[in-house]
CSV table of N, CA and C and ligand atoms in Angstrom, one decimal:
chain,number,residue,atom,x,y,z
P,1,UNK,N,26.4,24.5,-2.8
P,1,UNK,CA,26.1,23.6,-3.9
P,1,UNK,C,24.7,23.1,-3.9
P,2,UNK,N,24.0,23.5,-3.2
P,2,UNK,CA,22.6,23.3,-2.9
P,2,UNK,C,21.3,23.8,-3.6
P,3,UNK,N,22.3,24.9,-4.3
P,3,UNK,CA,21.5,26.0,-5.6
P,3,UNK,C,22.1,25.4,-6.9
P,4,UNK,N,22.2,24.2,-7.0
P,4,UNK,CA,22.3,23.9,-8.0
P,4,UNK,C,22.0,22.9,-8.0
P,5,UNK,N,21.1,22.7,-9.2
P,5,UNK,CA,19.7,21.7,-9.2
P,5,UNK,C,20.8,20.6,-9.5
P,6,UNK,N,20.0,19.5,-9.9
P,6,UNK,CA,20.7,18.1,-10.0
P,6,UNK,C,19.9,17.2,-10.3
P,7,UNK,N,20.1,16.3,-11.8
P,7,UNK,CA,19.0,14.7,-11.4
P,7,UNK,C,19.9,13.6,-10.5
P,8,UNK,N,19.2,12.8,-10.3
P,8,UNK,CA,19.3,11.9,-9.5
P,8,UNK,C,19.7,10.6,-9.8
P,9,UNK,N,20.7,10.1,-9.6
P,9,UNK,CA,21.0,8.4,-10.4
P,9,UNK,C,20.5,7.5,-9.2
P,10,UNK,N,20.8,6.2,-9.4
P,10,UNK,CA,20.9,5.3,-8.5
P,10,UNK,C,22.1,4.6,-8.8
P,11,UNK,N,22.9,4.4,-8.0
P,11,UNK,CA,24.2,3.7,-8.5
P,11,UNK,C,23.9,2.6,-8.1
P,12,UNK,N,24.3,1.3,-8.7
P,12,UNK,CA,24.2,-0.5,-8.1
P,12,UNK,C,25.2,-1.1,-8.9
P,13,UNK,N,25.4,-1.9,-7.5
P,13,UNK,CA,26.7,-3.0,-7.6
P,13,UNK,C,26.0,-4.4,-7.1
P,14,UNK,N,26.9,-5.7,-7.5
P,14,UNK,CA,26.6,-7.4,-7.2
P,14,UNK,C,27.6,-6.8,-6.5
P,15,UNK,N,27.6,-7.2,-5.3
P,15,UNK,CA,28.7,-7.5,-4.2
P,15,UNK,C,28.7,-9.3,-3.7
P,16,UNK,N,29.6,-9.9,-4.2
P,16,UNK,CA,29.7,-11.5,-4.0
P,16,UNK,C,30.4,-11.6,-2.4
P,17,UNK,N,30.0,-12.3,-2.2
P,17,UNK,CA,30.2,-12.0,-0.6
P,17,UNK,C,30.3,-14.2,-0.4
P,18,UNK,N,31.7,-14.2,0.5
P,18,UNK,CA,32.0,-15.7,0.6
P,18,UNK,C,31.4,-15.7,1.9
P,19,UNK,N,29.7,-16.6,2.2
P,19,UNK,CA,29.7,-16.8,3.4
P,19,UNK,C,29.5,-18.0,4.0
P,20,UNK,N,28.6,-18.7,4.4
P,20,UNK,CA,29.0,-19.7,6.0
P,20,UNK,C,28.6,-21.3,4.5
P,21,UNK,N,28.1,-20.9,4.1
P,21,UNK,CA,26.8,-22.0,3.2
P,21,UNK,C,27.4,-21.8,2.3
P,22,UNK,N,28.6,-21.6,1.1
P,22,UNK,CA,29.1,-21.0,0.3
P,22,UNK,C,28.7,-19.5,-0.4
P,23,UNK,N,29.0,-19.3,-1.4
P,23,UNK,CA,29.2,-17.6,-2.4
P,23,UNK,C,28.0,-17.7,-2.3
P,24,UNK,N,27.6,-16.0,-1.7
P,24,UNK,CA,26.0,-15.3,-1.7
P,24,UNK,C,27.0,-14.1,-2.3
P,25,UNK,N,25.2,-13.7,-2.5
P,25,UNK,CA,25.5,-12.5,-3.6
P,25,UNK,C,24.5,-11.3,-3.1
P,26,UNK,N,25.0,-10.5,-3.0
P,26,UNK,CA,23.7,-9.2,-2.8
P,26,UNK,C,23.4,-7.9,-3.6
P,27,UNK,N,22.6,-7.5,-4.2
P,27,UNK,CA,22.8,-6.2,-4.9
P,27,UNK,C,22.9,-5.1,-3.2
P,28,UNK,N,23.7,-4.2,-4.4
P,28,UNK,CA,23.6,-2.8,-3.1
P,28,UNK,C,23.2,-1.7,-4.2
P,29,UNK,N,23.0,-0.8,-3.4
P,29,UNK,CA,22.6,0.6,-4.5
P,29,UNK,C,22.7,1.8,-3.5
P,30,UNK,N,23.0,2.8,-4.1
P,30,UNK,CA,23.1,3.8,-3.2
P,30,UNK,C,22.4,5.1,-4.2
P,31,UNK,N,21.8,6.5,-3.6
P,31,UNK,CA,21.3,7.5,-4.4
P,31,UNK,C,22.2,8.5,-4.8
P,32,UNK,N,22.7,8.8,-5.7
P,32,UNK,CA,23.9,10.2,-5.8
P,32,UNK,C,23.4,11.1,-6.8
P,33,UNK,N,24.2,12.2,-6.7
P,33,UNK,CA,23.5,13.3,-7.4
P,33,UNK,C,25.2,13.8,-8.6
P,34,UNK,N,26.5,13.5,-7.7
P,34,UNK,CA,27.3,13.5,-7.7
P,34,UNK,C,27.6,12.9,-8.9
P,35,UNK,N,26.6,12.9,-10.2
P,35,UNK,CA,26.8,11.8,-11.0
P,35,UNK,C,27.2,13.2,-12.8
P,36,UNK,N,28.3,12.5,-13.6
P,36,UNK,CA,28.2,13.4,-14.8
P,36,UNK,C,28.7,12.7,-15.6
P,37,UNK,N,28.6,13.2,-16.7
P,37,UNK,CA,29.1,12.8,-18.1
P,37,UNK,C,30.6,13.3,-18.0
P,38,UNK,N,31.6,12.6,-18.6
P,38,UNK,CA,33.0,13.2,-19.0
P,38,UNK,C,33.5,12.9,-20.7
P,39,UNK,N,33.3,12.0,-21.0
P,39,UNK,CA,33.8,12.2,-22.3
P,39,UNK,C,33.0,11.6,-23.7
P,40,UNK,N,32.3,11.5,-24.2
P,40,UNK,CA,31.9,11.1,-25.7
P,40,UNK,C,32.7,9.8,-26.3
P,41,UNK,N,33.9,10.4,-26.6
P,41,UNK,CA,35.0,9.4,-27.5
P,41,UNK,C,36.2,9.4,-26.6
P,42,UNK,N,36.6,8.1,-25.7
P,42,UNK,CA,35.4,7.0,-25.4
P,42,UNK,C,34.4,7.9,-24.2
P,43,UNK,N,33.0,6.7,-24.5
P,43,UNK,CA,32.2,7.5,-23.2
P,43,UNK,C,32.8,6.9,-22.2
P,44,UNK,N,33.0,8.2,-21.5
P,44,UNK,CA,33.2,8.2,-19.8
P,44,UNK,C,31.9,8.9,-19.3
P,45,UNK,N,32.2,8.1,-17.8
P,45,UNK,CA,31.1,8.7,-16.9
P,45,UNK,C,32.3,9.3,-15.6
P,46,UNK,N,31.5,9.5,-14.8
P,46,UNK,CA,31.8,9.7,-13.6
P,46,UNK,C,31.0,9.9,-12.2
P,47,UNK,N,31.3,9.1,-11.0
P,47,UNK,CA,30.2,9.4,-10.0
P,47,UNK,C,31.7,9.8,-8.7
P,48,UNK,N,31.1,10.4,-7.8
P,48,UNK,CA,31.9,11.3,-6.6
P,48,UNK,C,30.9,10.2,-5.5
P,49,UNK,N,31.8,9.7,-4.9
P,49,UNK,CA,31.7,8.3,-3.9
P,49,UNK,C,32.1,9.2,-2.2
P,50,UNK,N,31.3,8.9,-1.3
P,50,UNK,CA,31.8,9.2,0.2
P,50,UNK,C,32.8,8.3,0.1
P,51,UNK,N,33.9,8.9,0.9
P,51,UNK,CA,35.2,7.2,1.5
P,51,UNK,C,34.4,7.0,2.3
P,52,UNK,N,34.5,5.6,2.8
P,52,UNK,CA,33.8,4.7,3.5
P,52,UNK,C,32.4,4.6,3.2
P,53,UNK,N,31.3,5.1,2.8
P,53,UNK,CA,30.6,4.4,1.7
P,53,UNK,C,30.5,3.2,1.8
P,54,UNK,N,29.4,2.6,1.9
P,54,UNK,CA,29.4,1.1,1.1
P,54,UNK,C,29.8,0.9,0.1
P,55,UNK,N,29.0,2.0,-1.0
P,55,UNK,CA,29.5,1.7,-2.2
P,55,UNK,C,30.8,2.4,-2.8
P,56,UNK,N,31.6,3.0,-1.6
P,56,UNK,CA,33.0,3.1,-2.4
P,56,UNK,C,33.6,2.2,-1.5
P,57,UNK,N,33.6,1.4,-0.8
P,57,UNK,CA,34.0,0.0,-0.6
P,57,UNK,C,33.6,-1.1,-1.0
P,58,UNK,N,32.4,-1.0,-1.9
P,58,UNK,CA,32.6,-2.2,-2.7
P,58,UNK,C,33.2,-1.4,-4.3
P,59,UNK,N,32.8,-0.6,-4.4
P,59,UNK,CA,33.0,-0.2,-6.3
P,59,UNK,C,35.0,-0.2,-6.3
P,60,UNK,N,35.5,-0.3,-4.9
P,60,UNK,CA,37.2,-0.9,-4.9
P,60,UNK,C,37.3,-2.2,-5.0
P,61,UNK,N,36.3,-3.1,-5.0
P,61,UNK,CA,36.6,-4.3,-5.4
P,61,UNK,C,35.6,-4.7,-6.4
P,62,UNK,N,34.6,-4.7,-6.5
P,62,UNK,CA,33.5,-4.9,-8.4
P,62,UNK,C,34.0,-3.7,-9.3
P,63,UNK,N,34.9,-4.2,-10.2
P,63,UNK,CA,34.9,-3.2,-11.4
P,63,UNK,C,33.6,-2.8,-12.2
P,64,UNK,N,32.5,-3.5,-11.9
P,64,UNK,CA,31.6,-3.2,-12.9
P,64,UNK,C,30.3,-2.9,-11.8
P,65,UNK,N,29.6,-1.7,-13.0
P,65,UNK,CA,28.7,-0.9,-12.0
P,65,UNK,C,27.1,-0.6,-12.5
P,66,UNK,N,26.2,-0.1,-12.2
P,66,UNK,CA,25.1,0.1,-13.1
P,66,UNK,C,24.6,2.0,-12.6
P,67,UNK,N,24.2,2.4,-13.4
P,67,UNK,CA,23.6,3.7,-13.0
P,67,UNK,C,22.2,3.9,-14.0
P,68,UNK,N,20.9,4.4,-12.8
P,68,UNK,CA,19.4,4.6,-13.1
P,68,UNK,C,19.1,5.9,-13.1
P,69,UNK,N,18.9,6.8,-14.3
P,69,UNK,CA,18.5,8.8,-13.7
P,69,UNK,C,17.5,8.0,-13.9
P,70,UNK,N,16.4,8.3,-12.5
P,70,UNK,CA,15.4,8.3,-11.9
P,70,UNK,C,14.2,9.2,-12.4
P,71,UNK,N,13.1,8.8,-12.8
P,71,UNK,CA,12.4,9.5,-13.2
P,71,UNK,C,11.4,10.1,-11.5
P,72,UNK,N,10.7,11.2,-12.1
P,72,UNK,CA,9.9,11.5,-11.1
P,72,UNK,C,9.0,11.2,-10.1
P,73,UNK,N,8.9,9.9,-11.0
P,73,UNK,CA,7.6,8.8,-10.3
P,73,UNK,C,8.5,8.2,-9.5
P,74,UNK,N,10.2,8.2,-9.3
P,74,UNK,CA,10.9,7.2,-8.4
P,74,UNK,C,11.1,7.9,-7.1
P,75,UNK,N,10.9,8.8,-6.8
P,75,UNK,CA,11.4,9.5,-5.3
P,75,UNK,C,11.7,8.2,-4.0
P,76,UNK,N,11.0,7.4,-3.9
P,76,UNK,CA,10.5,6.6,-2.9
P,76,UNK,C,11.8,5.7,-2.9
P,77,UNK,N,12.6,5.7,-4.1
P,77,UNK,CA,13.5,4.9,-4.6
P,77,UNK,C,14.8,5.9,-4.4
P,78,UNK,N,15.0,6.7,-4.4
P,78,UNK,CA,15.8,7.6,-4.0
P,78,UNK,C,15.9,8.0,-2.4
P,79,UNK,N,15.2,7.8,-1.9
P,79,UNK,CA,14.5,7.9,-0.8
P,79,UNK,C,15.2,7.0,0.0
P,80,UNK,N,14.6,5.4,-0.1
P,80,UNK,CA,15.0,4.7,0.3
P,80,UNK,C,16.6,4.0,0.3
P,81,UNK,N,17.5,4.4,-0.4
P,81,UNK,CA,18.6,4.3,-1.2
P,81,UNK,C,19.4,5.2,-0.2
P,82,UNK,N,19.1,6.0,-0.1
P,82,UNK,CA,20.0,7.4,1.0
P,82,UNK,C,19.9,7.3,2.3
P,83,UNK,N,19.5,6.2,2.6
P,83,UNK,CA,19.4,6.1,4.5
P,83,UNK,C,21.1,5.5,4.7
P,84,UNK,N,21.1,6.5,5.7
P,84,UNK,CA,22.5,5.8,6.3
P,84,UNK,C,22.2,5.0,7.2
P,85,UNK,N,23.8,3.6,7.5
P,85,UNK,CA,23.4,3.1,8.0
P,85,UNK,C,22.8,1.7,8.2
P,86,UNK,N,22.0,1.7,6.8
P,86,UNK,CA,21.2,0.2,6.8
P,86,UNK,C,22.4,-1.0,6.5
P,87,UNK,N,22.0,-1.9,7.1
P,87,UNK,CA,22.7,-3.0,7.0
P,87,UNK,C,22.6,-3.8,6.2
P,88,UNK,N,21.7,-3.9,5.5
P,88,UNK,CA,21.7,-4.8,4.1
P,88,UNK,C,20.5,-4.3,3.2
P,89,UNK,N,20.9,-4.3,1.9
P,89,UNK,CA,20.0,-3.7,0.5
P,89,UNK,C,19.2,-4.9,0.1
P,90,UNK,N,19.0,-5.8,0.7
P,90,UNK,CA,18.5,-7.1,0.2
P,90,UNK,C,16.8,-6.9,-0.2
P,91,UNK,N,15.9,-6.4,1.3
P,91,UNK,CA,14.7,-6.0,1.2
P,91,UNK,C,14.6,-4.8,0.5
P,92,UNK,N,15.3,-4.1,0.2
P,92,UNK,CA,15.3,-2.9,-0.5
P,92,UNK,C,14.6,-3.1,-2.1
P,93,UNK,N,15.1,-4.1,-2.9
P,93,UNK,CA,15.3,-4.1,-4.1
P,93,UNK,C,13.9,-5.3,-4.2
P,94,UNK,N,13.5,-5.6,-2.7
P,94,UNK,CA,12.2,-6.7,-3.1
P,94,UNK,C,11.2,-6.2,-4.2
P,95,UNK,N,10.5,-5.1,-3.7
P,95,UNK,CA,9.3,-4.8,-4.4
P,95,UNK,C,9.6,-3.5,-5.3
P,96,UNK,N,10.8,-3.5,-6.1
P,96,UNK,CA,11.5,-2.4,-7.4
P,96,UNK,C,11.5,-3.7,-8.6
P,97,UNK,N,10.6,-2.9,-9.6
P,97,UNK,CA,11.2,-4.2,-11.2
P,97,UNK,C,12.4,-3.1,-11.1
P,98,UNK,N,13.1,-4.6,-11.5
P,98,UNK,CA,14.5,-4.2,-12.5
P,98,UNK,C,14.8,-5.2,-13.4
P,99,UNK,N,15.8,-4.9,-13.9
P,99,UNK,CA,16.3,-6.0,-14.9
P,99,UNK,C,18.1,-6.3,-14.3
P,100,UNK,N,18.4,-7.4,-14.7
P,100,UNK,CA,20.0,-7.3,-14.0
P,100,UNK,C,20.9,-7.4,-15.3
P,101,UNK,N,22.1,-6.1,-15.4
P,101,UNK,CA,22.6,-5.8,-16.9
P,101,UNK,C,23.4,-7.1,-17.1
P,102,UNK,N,23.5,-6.8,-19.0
P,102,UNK,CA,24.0,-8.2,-19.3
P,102,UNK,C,25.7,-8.2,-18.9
P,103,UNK,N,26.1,-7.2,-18.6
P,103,UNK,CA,27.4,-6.9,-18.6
P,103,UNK,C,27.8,-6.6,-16.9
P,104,UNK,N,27.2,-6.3,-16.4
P,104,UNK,CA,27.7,-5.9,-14.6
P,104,UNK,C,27.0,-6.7,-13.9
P,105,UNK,N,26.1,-7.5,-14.5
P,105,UNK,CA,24.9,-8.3,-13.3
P,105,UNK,C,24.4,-7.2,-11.9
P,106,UNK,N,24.7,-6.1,-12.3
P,106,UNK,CA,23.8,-5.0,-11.5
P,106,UNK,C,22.5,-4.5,-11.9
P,107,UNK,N,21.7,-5.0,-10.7
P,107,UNK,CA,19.9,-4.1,-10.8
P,107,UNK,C,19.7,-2.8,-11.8
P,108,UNK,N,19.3,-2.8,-12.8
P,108,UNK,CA,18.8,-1.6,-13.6
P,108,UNK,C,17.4,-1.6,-13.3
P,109,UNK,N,17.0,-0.3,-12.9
P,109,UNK,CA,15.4,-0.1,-12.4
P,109,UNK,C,15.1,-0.1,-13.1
P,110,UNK,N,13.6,-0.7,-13.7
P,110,UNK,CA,12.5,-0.3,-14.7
P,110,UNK,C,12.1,1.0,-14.4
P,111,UNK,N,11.5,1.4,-15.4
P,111,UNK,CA,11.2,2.7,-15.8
P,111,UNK,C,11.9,4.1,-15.2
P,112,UNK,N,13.3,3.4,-15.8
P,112,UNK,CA,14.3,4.8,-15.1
P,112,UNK,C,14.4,5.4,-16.4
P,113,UNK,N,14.9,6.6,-16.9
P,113,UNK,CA,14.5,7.5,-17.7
P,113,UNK,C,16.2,6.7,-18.8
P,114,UNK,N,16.8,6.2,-18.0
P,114,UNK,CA,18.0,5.8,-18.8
P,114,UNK,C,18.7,5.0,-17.8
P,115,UNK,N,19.4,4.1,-18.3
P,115,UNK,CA,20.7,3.0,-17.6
P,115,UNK,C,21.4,2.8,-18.5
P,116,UNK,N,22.6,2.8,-17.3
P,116,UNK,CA,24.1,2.7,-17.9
P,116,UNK,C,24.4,1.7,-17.6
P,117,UNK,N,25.7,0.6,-17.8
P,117,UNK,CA,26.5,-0.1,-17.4
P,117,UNK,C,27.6,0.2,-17.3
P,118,UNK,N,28.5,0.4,-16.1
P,118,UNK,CA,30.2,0.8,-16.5
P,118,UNK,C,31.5,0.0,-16.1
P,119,UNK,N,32.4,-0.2,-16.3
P,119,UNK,CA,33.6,-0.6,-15.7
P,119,UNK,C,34.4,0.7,-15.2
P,120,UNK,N,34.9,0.5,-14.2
P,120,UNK,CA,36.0,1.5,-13.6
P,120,UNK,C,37.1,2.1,-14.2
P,121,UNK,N,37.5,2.8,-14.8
P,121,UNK,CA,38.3,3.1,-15.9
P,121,UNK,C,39.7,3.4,-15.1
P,122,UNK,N,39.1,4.8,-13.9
P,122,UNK,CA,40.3,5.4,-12.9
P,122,UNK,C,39.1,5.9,-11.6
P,123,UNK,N,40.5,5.5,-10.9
P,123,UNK,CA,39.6,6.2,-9.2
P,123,UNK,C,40.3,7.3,-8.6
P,124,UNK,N,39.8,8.4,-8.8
P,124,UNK,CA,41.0,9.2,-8.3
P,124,UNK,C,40.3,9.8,-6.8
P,125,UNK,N,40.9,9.9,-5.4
P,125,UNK,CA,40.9,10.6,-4.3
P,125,UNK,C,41.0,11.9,-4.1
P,126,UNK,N,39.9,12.3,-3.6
P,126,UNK,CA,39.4,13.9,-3.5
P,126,UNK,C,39.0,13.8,-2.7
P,127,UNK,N,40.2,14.8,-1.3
P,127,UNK,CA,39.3,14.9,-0.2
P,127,UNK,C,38.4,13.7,0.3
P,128,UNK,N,37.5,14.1,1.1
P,128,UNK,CA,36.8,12.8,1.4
P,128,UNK,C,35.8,12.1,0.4
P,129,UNK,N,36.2,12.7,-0.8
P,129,UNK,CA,35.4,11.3,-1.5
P,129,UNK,C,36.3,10.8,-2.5
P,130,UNK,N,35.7,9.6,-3.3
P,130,UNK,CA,36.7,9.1,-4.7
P,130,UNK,C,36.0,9.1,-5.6
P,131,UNK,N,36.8,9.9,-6.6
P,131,UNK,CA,35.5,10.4,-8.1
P,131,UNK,C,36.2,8.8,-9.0
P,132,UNK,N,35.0,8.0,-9.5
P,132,UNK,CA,35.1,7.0,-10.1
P,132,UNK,C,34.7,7.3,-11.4
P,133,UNK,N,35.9,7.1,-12.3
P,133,UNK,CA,35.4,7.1,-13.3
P,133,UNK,C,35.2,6.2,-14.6
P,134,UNK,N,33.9,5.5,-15.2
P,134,UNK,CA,33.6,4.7,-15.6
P,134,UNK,C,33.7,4.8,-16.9
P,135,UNK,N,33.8,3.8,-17.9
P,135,UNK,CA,33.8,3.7,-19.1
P,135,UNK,C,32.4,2.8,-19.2
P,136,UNK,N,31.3,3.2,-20.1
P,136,UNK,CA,30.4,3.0,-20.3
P,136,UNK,C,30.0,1.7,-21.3
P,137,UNK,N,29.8,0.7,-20.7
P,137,UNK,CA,29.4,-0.6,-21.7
P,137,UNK,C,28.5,-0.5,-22.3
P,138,UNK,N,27.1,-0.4,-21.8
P,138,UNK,CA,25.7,-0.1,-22.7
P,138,UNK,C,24.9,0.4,-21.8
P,139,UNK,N,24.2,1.5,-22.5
P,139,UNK,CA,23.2,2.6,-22.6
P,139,UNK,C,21.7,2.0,-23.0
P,140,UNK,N,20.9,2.1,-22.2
P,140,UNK,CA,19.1,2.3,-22.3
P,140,UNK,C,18.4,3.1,-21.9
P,141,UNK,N,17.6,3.0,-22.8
P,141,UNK,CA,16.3,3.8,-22.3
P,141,UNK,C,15.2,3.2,-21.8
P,142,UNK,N,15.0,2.8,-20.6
P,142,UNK,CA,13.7,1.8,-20.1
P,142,UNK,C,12.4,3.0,-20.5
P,143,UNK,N,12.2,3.9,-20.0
P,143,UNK,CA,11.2,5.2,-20.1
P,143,UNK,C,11.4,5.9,-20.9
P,144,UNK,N,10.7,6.3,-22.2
P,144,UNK,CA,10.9,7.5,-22.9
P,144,UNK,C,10.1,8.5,-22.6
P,145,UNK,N,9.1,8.3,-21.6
P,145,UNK,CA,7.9,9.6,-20.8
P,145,UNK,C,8.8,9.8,-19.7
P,146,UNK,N,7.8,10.4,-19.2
P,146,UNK,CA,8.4,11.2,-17.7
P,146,UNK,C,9.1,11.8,-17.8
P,147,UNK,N,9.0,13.2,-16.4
P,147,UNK,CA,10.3,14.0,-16.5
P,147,UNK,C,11.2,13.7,-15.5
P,148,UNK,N,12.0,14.2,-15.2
P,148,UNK,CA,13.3,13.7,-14.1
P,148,UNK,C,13.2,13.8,-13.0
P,149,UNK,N,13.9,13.1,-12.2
P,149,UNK,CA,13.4,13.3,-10.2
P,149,UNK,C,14.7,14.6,-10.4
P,150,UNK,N,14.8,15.9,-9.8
P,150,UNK,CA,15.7,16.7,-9.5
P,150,UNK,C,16.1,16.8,-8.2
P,151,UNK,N,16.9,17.2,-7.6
P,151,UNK,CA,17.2,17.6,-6.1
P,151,UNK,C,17.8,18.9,-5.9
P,152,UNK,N,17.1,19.7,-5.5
P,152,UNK,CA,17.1,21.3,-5.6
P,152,UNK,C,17.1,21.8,-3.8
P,153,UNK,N,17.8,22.7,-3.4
P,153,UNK,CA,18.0,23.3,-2.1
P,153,UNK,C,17.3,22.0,-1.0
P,154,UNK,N,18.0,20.4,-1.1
P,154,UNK,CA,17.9,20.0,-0.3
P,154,UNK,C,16.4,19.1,-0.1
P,155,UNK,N,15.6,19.1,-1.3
P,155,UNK,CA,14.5,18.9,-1.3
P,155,UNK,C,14.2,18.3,-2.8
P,156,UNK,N,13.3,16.6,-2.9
P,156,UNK,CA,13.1,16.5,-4.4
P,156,UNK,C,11.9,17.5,-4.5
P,157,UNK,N,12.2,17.5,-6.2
P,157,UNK,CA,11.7,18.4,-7.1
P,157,UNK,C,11.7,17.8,-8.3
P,158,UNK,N,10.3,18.1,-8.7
P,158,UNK,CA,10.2,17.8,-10.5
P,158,UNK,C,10.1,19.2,-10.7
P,159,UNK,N,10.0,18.6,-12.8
P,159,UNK,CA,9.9,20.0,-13.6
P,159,UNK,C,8.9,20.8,-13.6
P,160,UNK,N,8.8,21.7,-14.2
P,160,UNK,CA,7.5,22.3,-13.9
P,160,UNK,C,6.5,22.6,-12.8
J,1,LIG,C1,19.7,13.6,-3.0
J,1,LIG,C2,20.9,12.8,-2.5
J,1,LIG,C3,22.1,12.8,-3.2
J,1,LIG,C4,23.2,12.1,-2.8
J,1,LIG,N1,24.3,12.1,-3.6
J,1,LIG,C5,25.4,11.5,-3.1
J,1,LIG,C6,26.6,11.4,-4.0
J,1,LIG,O1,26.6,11.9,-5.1
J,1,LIG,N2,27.7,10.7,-3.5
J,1,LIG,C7,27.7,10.1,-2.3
J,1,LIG,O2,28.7,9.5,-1.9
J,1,LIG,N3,26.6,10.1,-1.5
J,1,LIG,C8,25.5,10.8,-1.9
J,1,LIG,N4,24.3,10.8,-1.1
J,1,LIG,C9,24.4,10.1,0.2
J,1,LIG,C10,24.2,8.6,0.0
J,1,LIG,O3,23.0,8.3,-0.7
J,1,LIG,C11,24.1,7.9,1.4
J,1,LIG,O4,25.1,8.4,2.2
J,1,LIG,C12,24.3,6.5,1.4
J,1,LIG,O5,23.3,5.8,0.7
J,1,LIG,C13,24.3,5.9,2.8
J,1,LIG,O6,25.1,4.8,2.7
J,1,LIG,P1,26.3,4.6,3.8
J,1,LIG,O7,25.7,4.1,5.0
J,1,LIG,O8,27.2,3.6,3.1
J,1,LIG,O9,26.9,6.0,3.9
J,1,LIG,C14,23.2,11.5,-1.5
J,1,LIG,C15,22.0,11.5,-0.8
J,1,LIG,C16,20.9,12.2,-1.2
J,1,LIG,C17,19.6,12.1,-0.4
């Protein structure tokens, strides 16, 4: 699967978290490639989740989700997003504009080539991951320049 190219989303979720001082909130975000289109009428999406994942342990409890195809200028953002391991997305999201959607209160990057909003429609279990599939609230285009971050034999890649 490595010979086949791929752009790059960012998936983000609010994870509300009850803790010592009352309700904190944290965004999380994770990088997948594992991301496609399924249906037009209605729009579906779909993203392929690791089990155990952060974010397919929280996207089992936040029905609602955001997704960024990343332009080329974001690598650093894709980058940072795919470390296993980290313990909290908090400093992650410091120094990224985003905007937070009106419908999921999840981080949409600035100048991502497009953002989605979704709710969970069906989760279905595949092997070790769970393909989530979203029904799409609202569609933007932050960036109409730039070309795409790709991920090709393991390695980002732009066009041309
Ligand atoms: C280019 C790239 C694409 C990735 N695509 C996916 C994906 O589609 N689904 C997925 O579950 N993880 C994917 N990952 C791995 C996750 O980004 C990574 O495991 C996660 O951020 C680490 O969080 P964790 O500690 O909860 O596993 C990808 C990583 C990279 C570098």
């Amino acid at each position: 699967m490595s010979r086949l190219a791929a752009g790059v989303v960012l998936v983000t979720a609010r994870e509300d978290e009850l803790g010592e001082g009352g309700p904190r909130a944290e965004d999380v975000g994770m990088t997948a490639t594992a991301f496609m289109s399924v249906s037009l009428d209605p729009p579906l999406v779909l993203v392929s989740l690791r089990e155990g994942s952060r974010m397919d342990d929280l996207l089992a409890e936040q029905p609602r989700w955001g997704v960024s195809v990343l332009s080329e200028s974001q690598r650093h953002i894709a980058g940072r997003f795919a470390m296993k391991g980290r313990i909290s997305d908090r400093l992650l999201f410091e120094d990224i504009p985003y905007v937070r959607g009106t419908e999921s209160d999840a981080p949409l990057i600035g100048g991502a080539l497009a953002t989605l909003e979704c709710e969970t429609q069906q989760r279905v279990e595949a092997g070790d991951h769970t393909l989530v599939v979203g029904h799409v609230l609202t569609a933007t285009v932050p960036s109409a320049e730039g070309g795409p971050l790709l991920y090709f034999k393991g390695r980002y890649r732009q066009m041309g």
